[in-house]
Every structure is written in structure tokens, then in C-alpha cells.
XYZ file of N, CA and C in Angstrom:
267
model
N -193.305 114.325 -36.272
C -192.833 112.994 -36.614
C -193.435 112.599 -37.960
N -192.335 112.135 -38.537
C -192.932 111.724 -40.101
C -193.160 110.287 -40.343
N -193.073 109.934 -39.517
C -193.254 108.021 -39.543
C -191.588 107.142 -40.134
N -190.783 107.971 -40.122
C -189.804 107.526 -40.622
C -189.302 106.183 -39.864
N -188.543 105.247 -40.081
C -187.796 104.561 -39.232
C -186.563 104.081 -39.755
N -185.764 104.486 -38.852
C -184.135 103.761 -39.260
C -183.964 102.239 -39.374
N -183.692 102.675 -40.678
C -182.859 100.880 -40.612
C -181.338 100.537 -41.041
N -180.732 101.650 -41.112
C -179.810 101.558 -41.364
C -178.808 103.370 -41.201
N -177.722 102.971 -40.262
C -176.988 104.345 -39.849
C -175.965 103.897 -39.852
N -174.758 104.353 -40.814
C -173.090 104.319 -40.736
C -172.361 105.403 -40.990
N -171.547 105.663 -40.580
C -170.246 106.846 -41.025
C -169.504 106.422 -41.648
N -168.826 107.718 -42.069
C -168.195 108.192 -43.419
C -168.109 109.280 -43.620
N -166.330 109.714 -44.152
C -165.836 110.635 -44.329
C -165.961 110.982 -45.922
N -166.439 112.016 -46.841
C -165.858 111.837 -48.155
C -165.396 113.039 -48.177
N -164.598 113.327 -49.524
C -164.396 114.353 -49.844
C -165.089 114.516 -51.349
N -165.183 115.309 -52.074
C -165.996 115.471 -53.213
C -165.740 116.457 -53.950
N -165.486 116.521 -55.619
C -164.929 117.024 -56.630
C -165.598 117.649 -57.423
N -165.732 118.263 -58.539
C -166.739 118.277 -59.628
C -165.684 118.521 -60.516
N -165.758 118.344 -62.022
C -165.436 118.498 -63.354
C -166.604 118.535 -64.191
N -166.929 119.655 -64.929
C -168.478 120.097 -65.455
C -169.277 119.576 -64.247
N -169.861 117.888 -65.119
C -171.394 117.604 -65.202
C -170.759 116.764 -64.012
N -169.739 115.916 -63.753
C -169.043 114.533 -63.193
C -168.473 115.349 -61.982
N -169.024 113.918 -61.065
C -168.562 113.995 -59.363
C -167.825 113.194 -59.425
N -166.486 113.698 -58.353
C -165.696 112.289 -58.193
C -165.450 112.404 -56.238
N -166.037 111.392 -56.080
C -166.539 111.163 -54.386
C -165.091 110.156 -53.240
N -164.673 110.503 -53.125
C -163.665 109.806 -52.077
C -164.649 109.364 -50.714
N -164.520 108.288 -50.761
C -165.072 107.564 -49.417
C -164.402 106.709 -48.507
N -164.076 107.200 -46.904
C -163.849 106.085 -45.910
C -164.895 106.080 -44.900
N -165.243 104.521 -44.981
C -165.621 104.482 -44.299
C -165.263 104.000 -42.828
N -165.993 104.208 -41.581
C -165.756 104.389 -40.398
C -166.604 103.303 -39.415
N -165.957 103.213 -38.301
C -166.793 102.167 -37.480
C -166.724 100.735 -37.850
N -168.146 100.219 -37.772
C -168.199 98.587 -37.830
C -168.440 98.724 -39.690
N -168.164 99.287 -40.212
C -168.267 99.672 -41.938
C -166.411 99.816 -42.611
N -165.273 99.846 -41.133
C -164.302 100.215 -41.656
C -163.380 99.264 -42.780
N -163.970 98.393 -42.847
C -163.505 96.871 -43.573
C -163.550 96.863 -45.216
N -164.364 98.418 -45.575
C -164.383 98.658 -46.882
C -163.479 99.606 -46.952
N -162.021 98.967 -47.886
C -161.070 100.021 -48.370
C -161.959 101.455 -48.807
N -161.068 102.465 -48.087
C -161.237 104.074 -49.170
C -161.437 103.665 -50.488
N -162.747 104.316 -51.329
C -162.512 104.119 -52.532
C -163.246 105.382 -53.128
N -162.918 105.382 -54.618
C -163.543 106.306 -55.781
C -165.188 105.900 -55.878
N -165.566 106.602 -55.907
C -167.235 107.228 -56.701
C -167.297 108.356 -57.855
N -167.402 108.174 -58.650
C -167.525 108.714 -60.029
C -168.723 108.478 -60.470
N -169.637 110.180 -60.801
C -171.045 109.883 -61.040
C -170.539 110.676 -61.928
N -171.678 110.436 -63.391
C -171.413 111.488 -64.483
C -173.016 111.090 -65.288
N -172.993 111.737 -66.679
C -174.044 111.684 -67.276
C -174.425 110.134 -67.926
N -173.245 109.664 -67.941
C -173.072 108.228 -68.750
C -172.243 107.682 -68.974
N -172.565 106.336 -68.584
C -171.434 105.041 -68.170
C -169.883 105.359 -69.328
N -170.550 106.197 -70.635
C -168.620 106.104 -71.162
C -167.747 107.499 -70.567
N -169.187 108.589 -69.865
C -168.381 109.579 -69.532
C -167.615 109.044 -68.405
N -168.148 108.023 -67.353
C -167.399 107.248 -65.718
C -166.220 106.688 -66.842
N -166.529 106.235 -67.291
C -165.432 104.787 -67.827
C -164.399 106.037 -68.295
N -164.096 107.180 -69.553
C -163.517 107.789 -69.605
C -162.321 108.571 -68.501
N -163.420 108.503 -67.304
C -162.737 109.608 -66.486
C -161.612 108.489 -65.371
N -162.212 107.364 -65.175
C -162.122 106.265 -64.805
C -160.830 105.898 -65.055
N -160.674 105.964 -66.910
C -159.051 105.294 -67.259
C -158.295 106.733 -67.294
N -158.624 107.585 -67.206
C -157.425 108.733 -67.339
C -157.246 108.418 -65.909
N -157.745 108.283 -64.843
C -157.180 108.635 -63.727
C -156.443 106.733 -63.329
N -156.463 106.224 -64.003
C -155.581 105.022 -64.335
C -156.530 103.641 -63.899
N -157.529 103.637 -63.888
C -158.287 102.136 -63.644
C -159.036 101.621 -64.807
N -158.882 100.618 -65.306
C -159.279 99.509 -66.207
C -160.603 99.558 -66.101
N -160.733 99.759 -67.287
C -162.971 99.285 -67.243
C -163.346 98.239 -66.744
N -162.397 97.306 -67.123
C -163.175 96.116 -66.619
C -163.013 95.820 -65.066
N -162.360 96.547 -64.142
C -162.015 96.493 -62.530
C -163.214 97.783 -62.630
N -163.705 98.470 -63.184
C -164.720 99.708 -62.463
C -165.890 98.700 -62.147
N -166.684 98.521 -60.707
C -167.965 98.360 -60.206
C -168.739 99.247 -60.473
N -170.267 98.718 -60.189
C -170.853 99.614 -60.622
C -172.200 98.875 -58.947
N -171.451 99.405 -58.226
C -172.095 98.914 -56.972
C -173.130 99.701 -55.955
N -173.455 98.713 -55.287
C -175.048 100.039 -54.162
C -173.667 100.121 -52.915
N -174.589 100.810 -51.979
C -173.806 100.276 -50.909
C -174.098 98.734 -50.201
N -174.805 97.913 -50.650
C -175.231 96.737 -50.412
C -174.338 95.904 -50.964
N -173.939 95.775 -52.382
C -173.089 95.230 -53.174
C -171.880 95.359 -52.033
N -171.329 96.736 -52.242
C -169.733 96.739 -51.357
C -169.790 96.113 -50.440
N -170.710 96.163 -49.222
C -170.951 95.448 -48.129
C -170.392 94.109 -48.180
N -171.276 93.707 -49.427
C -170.932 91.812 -49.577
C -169.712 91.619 -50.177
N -169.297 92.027 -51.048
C -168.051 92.069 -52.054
C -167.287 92.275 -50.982
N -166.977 93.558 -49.873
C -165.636 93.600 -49.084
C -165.639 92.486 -47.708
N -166.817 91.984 -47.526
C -167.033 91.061 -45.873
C -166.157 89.952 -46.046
N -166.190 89.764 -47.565
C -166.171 88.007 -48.269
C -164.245 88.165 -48.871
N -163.890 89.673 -48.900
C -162.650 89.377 -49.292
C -161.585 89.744 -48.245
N -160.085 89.500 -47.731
C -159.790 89.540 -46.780
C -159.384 91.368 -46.736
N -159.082 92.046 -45.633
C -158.985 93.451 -45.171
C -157.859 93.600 -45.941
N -156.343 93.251 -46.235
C -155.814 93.162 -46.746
C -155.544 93.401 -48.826
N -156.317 92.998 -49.024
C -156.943 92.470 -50.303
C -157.367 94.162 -50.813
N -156.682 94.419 -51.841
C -157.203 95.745 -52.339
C -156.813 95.311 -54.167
N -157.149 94.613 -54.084
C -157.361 94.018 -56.007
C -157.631 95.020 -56.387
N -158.996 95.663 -56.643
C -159.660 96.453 -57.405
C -159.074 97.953 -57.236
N -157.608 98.100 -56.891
C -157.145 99.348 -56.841
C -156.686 100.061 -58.311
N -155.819 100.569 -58.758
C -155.446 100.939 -60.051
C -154.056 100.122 -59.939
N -153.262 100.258 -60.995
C -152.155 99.451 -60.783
C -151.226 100.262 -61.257
């Protein structure tokens, strides 16, 4: 035993990409977490390499978050299930 303690356990399905250096992460989540639309995760070396990869695959810089999973939490509780604004258009 390592002294660990849970404070937090949710599911989630992703699937996951690479291009070079850049991940691009598909996430649903599952359970009492299902209230956050599927969305993109894009990790790279630096915010213009995300933002780059970001508008080729058709989303506006200014709709990219740059969120924890804490952020999403609050951002999706507060908007209705319905509500997928921040999609591409």
C-alpha cells in the first residue's frame, strides 16, 4: 500500500492519434460524466502548433479551450445537454 487515496474515478472511452510530435485524443465520456459532449484533445509542442492543427481540421481559435478536466466539468453542468456551441461549424 502506497498511501494513495481516491478522490476521484470516471470513465471514458478515447481513441488516440499521433502526427509527428501532436496527439489528437477523442473523448466520451461515460456514466454520471456522460453530460460532457464527445470532444477533441489536441496536445502538441505549442499553443500555434494546437491552434494550427485545430483550424485545418475546421475549428476557430477563438472556440479552442484550453481546459482541465475541472474546467469541462463546470463549463458542460451549467450549459444545457443539448447545447454543442463549441463544435466546428
Amino acid at each position: 500500500n502506497l498511501g494513495f487515496n481516491c478522490f476521484d474515478n470516471f470513465k471514458k472511452r478515447r481513441i488516440s492519434y499521433k502526427l509527428g510530435n501532436t496527439k489528437f485524443e477523442f473523448d466520451i465520456h461515460k456514466g454520471e460524466m456522460s453530460f460532457i459532449p464527445e470532444f477533441l484533445e489536441i496536445e502538441g509542442t505549442s499553443a500555434e502548433e494546437i491552434y494550427r492543427y485545430a483550424e485545418i481540421l475546421g475549428f476557430l481559435r477563438e472556440k479552442c479551450k484550453n481546459f482541465s478536466i475541472t474546467d469541462l466539468i463546470s463549463h458542460y453542468s451549467k450549459s444545457p445537454k443539448s447545447s454543442h456551441a463549441d463544435q466546428p461549424e
